GROMACS .gro file of C-alpha atoms in nm:
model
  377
    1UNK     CA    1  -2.204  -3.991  -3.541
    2UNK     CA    2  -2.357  -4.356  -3.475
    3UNK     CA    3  -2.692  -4.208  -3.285
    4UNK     CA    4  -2.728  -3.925  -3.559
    5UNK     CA    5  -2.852  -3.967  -3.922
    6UNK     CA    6  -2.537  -3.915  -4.213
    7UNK     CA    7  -2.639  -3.563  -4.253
    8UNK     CA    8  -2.661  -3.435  -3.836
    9UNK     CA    9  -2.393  -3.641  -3.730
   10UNK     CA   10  -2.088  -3.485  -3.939
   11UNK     CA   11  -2.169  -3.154  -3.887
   12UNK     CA   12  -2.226  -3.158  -3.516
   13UNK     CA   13  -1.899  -3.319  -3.496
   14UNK     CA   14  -1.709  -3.101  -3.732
   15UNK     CA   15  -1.858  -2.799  -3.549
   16UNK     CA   16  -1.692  -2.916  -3.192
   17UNK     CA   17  -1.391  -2.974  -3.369
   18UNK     CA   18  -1.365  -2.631  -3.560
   19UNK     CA   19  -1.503  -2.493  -3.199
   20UNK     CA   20  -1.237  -2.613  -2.988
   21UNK     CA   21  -0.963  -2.486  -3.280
   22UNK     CA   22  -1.106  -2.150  -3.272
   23UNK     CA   23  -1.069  -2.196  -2.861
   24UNK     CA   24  -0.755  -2.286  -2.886
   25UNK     CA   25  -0.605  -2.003  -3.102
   26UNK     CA   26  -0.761  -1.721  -2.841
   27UNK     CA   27  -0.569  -1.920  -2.623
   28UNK     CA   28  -0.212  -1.860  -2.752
   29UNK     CA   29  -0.291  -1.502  -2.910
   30UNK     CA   30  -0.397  -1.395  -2.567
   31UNK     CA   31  -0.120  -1.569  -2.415
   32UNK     CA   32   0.153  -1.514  -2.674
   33UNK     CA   33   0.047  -1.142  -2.740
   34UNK     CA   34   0.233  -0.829  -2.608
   35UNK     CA   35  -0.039  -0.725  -2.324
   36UNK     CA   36   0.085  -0.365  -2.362
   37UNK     CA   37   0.426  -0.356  -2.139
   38UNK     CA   38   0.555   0.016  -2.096
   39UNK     CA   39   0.917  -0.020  -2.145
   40UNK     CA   40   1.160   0.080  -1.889
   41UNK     CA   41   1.348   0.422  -1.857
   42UNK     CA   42   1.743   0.358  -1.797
   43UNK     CA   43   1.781   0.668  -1.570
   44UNK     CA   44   1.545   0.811  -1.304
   45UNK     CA   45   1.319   1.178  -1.419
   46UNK     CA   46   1.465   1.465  -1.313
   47UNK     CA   47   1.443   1.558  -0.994
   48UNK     CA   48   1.271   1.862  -0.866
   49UNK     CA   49   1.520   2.070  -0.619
   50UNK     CA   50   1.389   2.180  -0.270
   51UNK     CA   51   1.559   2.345   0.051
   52UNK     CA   52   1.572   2.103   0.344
   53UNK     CA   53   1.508   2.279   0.687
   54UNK     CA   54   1.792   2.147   0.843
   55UNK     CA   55   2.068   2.337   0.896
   56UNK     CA   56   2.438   2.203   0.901
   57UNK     CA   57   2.702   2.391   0.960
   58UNK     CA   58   2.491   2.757   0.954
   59UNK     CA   59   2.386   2.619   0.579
   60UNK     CA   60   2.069   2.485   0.461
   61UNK     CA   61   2.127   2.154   0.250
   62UNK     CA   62   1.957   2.078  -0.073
   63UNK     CA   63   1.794   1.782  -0.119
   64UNK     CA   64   1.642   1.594  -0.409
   65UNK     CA   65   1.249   1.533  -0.405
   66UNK     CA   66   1.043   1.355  -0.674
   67UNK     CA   67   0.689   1.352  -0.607
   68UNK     CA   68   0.500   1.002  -0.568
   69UNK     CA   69   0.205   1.109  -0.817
   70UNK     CA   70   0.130   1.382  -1.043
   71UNK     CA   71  -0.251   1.460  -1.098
   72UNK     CA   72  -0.364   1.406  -1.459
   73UNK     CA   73  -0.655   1.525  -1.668
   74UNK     CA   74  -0.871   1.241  -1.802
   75UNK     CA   75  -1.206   1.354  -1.944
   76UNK     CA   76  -1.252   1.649  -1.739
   77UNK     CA   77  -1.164   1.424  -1.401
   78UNK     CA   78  -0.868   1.474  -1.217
   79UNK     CA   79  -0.684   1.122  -1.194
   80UNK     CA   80  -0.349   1.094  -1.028
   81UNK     CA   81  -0.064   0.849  -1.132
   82UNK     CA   82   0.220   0.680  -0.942
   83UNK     CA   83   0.550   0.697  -0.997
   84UNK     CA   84   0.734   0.344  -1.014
   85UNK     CA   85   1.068   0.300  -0.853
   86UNK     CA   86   1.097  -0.028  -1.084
   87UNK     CA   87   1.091   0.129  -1.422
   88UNK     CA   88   1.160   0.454  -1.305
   89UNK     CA   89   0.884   0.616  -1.473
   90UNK     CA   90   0.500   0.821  -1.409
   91UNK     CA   91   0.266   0.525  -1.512
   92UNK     CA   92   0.003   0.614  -1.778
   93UNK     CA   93  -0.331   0.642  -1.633
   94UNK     CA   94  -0.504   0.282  -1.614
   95UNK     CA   95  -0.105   0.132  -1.602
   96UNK     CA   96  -0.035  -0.064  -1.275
   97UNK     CA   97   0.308  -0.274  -1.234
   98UNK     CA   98   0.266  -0.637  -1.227
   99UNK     CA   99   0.423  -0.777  -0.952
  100UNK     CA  100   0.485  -1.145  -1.139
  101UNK     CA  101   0.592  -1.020  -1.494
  102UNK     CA  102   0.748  -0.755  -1.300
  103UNK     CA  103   0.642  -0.454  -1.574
  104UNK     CA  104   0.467  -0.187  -1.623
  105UNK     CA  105   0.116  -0.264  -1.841
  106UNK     CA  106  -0.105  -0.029  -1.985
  107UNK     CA  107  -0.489  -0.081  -1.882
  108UNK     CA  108  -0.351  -0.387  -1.670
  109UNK     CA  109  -0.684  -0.549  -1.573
  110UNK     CA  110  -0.506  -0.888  -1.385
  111UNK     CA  111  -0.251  -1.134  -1.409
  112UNK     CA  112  -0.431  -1.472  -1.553
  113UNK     CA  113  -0.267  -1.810  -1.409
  114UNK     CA  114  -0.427  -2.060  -1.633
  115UNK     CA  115  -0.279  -1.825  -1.947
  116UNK     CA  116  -0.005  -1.736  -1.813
  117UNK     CA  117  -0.017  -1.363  -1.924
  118UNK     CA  118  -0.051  -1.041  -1.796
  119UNK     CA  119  -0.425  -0.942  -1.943
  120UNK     CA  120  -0.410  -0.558  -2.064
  121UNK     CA  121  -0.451  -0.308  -2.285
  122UNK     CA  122  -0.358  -0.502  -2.611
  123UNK     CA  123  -0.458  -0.870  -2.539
  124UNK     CA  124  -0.819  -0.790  -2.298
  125UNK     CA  125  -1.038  -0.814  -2.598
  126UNK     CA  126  -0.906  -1.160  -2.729
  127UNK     CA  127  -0.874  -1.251  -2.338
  128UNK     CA  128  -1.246  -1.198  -2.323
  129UNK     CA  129  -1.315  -1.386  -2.673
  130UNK     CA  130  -1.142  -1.679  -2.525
  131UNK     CA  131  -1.361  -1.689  -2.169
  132UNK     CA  132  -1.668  -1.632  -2.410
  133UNK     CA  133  -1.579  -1.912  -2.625
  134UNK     CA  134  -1.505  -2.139  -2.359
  135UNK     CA  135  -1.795  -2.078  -2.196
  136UNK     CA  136  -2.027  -2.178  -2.559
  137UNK     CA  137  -1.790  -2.489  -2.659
  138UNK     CA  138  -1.904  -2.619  -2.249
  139UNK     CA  139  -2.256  -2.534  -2.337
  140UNK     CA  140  -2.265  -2.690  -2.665
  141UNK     CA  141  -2.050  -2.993  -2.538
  142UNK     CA  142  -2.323  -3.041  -2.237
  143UNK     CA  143  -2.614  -3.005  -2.434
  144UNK     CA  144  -2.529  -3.257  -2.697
  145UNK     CA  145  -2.422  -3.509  -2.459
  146UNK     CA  146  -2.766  -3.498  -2.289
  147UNK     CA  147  -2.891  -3.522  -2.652
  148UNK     CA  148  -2.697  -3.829  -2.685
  149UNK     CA  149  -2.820  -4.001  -2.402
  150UNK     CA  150  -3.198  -3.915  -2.475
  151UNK     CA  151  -3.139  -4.084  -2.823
  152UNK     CA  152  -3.033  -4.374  -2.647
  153UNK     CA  153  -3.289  -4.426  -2.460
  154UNK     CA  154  -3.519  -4.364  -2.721
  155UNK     CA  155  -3.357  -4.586  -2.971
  156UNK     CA  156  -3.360  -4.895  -2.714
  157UNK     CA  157  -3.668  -4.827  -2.468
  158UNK     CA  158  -3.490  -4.756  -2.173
  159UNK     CA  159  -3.480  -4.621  -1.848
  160UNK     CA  160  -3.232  -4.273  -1.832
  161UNK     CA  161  -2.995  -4.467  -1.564
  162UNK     CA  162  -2.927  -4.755  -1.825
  163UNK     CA  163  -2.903  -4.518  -2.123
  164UNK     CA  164  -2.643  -4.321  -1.919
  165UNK     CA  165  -2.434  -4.654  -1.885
  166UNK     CA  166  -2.422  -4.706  -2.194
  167UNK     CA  167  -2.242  -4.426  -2.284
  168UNK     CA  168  -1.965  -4.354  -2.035
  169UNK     CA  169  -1.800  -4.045  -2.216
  170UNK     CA  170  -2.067  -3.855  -2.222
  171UNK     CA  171  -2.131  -3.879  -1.814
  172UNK     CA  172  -1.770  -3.809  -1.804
  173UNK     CA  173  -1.803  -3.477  -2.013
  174UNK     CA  174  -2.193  -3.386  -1.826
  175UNK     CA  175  -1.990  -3.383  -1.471
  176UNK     CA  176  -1.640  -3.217  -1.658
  177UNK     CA  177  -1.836  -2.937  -1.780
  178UNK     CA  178  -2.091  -2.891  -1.534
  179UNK     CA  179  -1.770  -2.806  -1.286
  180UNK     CA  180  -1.592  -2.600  -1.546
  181UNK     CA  181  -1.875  -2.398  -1.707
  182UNK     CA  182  -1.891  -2.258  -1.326
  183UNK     CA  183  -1.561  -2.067  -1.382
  184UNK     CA  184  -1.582  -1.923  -1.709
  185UNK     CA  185  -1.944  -1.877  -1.723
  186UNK     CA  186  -1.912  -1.657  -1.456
  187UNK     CA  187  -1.629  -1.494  -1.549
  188UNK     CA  188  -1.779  -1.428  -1.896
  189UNK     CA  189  -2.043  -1.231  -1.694
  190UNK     CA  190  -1.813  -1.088  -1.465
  191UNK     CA  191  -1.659  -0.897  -1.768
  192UNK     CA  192  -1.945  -0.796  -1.913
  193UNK     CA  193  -2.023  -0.610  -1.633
  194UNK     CA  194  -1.691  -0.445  -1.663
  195UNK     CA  195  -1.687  -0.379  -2.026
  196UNK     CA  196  -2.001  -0.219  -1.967
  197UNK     CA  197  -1.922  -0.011  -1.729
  198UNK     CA  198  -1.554   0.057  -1.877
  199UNK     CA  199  -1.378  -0.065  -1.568
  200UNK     CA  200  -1.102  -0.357  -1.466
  201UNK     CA  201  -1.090  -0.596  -1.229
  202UNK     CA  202  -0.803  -0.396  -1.107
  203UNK     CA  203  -1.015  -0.088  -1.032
  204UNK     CA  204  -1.332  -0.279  -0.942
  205UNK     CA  205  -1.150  -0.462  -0.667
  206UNK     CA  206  -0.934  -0.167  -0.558
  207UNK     CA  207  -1.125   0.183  -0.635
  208UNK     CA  208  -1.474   0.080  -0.614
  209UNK     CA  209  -1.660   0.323  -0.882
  210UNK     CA  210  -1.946   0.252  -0.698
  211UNK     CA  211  -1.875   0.508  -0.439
  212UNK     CA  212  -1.757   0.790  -0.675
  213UNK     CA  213  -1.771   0.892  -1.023
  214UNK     CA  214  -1.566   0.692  -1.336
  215UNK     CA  215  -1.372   0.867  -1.536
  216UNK     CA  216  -1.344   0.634  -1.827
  217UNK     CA  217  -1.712   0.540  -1.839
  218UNK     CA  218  -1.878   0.706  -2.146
  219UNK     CA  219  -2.171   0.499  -2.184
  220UNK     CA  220  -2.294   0.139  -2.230
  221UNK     CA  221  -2.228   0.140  -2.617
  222UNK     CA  222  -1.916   0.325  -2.655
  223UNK     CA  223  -1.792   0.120  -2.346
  224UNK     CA  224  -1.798  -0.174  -2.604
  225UNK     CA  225  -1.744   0.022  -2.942
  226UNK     CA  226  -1.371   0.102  -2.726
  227UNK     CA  227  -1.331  -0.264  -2.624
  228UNK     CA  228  -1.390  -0.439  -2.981
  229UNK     CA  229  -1.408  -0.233  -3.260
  230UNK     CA  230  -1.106   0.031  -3.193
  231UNK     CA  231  -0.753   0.005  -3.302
  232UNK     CA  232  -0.514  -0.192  -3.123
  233UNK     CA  233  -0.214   0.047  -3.077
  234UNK     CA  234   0.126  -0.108  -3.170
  235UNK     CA  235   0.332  -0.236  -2.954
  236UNK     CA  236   0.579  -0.027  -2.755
  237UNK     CA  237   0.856  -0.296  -2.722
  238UNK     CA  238   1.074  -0.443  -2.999
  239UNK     CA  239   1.140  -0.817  -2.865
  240UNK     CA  240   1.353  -0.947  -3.175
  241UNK     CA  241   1.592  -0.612  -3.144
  242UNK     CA  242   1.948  -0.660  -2.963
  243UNK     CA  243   1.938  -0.441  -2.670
  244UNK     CA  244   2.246  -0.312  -2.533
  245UNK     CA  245   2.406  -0.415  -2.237
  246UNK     CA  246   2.309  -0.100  -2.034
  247UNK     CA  247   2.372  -0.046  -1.646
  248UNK     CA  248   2.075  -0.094  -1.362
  249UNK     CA  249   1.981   0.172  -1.167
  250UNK     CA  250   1.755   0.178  -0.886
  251UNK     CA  251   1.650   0.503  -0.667
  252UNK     CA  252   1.885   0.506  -0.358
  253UNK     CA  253   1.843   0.847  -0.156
  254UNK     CA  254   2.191   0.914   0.005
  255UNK     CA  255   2.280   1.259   0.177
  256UNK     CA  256   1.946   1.389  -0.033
  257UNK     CA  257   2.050   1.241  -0.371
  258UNK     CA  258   1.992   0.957  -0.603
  259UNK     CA  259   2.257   0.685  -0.609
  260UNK     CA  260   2.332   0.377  -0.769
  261UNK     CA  261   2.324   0.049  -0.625
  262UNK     CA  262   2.667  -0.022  -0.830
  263UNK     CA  263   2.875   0.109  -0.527
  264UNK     CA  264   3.280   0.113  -0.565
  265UNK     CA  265   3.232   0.105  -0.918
  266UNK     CA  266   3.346   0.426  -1.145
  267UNK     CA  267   3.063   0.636  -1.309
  268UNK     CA  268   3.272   0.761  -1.568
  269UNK     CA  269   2.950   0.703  -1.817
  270UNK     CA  270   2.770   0.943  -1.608
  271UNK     CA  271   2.897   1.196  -1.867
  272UNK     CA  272   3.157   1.209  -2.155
  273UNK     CA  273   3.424   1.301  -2.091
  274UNK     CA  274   3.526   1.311  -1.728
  275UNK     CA  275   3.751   1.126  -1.556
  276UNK     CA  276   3.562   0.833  -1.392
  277UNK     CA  277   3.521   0.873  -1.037
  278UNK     CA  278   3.471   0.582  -0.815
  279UNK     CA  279   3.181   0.581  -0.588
  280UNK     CA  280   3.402   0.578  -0.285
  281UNK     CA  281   3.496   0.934  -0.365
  282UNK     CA  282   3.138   1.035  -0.356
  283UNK     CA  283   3.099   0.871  -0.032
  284UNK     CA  284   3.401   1.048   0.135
  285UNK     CA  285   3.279   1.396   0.065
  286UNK     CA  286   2.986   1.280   0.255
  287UNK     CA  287   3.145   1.190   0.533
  288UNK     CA  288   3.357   1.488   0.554
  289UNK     CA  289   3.064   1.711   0.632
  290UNK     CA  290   3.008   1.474   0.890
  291UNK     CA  291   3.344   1.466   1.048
  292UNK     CA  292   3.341   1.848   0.958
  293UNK     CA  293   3.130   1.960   1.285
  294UNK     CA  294   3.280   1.715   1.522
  295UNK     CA  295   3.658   1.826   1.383
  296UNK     CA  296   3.674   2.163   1.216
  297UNK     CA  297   3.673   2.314   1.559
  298UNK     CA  298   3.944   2.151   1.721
  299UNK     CA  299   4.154   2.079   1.353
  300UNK     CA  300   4.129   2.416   1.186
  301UNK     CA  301   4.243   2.606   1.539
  302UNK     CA  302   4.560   2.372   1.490
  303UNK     CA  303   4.606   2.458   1.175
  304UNK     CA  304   4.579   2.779   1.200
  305UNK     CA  305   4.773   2.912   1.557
  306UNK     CA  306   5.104   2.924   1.277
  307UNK     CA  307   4.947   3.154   1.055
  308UNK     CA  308   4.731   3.369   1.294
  309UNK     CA  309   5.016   3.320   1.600
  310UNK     CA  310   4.935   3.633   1.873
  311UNK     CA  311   4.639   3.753   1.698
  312UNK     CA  312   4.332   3.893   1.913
  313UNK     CA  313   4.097   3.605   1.974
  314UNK     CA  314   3.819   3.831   1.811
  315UNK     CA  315   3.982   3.802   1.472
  316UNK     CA  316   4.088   3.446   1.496
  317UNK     CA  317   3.718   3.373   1.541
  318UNK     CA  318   3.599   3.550   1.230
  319UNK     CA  319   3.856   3.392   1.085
  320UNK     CA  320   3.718   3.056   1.140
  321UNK     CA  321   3.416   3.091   1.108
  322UNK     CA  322   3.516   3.225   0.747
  323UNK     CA  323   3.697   2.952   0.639
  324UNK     CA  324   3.417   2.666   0.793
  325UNK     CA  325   3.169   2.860   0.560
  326UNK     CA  326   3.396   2.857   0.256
  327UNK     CA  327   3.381   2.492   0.351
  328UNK     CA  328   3.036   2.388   0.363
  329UNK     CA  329   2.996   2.553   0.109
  330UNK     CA  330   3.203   2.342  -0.145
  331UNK     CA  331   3.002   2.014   0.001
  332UNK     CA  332   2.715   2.205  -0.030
  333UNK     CA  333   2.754   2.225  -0.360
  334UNK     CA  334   2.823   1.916  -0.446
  335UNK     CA  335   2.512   1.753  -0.261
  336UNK     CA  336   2.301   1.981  -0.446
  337UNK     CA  337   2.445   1.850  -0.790
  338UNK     CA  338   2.376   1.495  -0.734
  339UNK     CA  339   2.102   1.377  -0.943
  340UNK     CA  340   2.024   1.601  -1.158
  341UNK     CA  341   2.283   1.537  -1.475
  342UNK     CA  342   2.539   1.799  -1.361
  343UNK     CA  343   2.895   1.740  -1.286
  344UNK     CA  344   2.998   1.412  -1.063
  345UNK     CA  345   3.335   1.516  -1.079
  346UNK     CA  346   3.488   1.567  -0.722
  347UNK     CA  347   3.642   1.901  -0.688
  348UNK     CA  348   4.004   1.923  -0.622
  349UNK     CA  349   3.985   2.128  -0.280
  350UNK     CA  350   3.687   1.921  -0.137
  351UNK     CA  351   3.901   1.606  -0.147
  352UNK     CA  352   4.211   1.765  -0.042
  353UNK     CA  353   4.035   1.949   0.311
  354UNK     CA  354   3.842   1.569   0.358
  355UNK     CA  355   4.216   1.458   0.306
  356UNK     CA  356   4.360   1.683   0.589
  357UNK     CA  357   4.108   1.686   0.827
  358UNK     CA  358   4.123   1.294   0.793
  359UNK     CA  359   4.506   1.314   0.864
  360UNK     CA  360   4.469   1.561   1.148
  361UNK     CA  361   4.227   1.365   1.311
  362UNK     CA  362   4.422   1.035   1.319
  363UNK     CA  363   4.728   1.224   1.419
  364UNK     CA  364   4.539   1.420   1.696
  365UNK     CA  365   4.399   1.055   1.826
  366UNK     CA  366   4.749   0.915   1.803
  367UNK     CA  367   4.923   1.184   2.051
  368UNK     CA  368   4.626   1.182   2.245
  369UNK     CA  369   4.641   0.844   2.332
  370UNK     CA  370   5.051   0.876   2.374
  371UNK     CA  371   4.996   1.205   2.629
  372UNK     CA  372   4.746   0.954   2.868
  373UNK     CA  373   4.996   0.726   2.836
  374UNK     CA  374   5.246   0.919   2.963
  375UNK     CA  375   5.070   1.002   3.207
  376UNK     CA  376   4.929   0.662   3.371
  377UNK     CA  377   5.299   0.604   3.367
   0.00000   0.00000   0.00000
């Protein structure tokens, strides 16, 4: 304001101060804004059913299969999408989990440092406002400092060195800026490239458009028409809402089916109205189909000589063999249910044969290790 007449001195100062406002309000909206996070489903999709190949038992076990991507339709292209095991849900085309906010965000382009943000579908175009303006406030900045050196040495009749000394802030802000104006200048044409070409630095970095076609490009001018001059859709997430208390689940494949990382604990809120049943329950019947095929032989002949006593070995065999497939059955059953909604009740005769074959077992160790006693004695 000293080197400039009354009238160009005020308003090139009140226009650097209104400048760096402005700056500083695409600042916090693009920081403080919602950058369109896709909230969180409580429970996992339903499962798609298959039939394993492997056999147990002379029975084929189901097991529960959710497919990584599912192919979508976007603009005549075919574009798959991933499924994430975080928030348990099919990400929207363009949606990519951020591995720092730890979400889901729609159109994620990158996760910005110096904001502090995740930079998406909802905050890009006031992201891109701020890099823009930052980049003009440097230029203006630079230029007028030059400006105010020249005047110096104009005003006095000096050499450029000794006009420079004179005023220290504005070598200060030449050397600041000329750094700085680096970074977002180049930025600022980094993502006009992208905006013209409807891309992010996301897919530019990963999918490289260059070597096949872009779905989502539909021209120079509509590429920017989408960016600043369409609706920004609402926000998906209420943040000022209480949110219930609600129980974590994560996708743990055990024996085919999903689990919860909550182990021991009872699922009773699995569905209304069933006796809770604790996780160790679950786990039991598991192991029972693997103790079945090391024990049914040798327990369910013991069990059996009473009621079959001098029958032909031909019918004790069918016999058997019956009663195994009556049991793998049951377990069968229950593996298959896992997962999908149904019943996580355990069924009455599935926990009593686990019981008995348990019992047998431990009693069919115990005299074992009695008879060798008997005889090393």
């Amino acid at each position: 304001m000293d080197e400039f007449s009354s009238t160009l001195g005020i308003p090139v100062m009140v226009i650097a101060v209104l400048f760096t406002l402005y700056d500083l309000i695409l600042l916090l909206v693009t920081s403080g804004r919602d950058p369109g996070i896709v909230p969180r489903n409580p429970h996992p999709p339903e499962a798609e059913i298959f039939e394993d190949n492997s056999e147990v038992g002379g029975a084929r076990t189901a097991q529960l299969h959710l497919p990584r991507t599912k192919d979508v339709n976007v603009n005549g292209m075919t574009v798959k999408v991933k499924f994430c095991d975080t928030c348990l849900l099919y990400r929207p085309p363009r949606c990519s989990h951020c591995s720092i906010c730890n979400n889901c965000v729609e159109r994620f382009d990158h996760h910005c440092p110096w904001v502090g943000q995740c930079i998406g579908l909802r905050n890009y175009r006031f992201f891109y406002m701020f890099v823009f303006s930052t980049t003009l406030l440097c230029l203006y900045v630079f230029g007028f400092s030059w400006v105010c050196i020249v005047k110096i040495r104009n005003a006095e009749q000096i050499s450029l060195w000794r006009a420079m000394t004179k005023t220290p802030a504005s070598i200060v802000l030449i050397i600041y800026i000329f750094i700085s104006v680096w970074f977002v200048g180049g930025l600022s044409v980094f993502h006009l490239y992208l905006m013209s070409t409807n891309q992010t630095t996301y897919e530019n970095f990963r999918y490289r458009y260059d070597r096949r076609a872009n779905p989502y490009n539909r021209g120079v001018v509509e590429n920017f028409k989408e960016i600043f001059f369409t609706s920004i859709p609402p926000s998906k997430n209420k943040f000022r809402a209480r949110v219930p208390r609600e129980q974590e689940y994560q996708q743990l494949t055990i024996g085919g089916g999903f689990m919860s990382p909550n182990m021991g604990r009872a699922v009773g809120d699995i569905e209304m109205g069933r006796k809770p049943v604790t996780w160790d329950e679950l786990r039991a019947v598991t192991q029972a189909g693997d103790l079945e095929g090391g024990l049914s032989s040798r327990n369910m002949v013991d069990d059996k000589d009473s009621e079959l006593g001098e029958v032909s070995p031909d019918l004790r065999r069918e016999f058997l063999s019956t009663r195994g497939v009556e049991v793998q059955a049951a377990l069968h059953h229950r593996r298959s249910s896992w997962g999908r909604g149904g019943s996580w009740e355990t069924m009455p005769e599935v926990r009593a044969v686990a019981s008995a074959m348990w019992e047998k077992s431990r009693i069919g160790s115990g005299s074992g290790s009695r008879s060798m006693s008997a005889a090393n004695l």
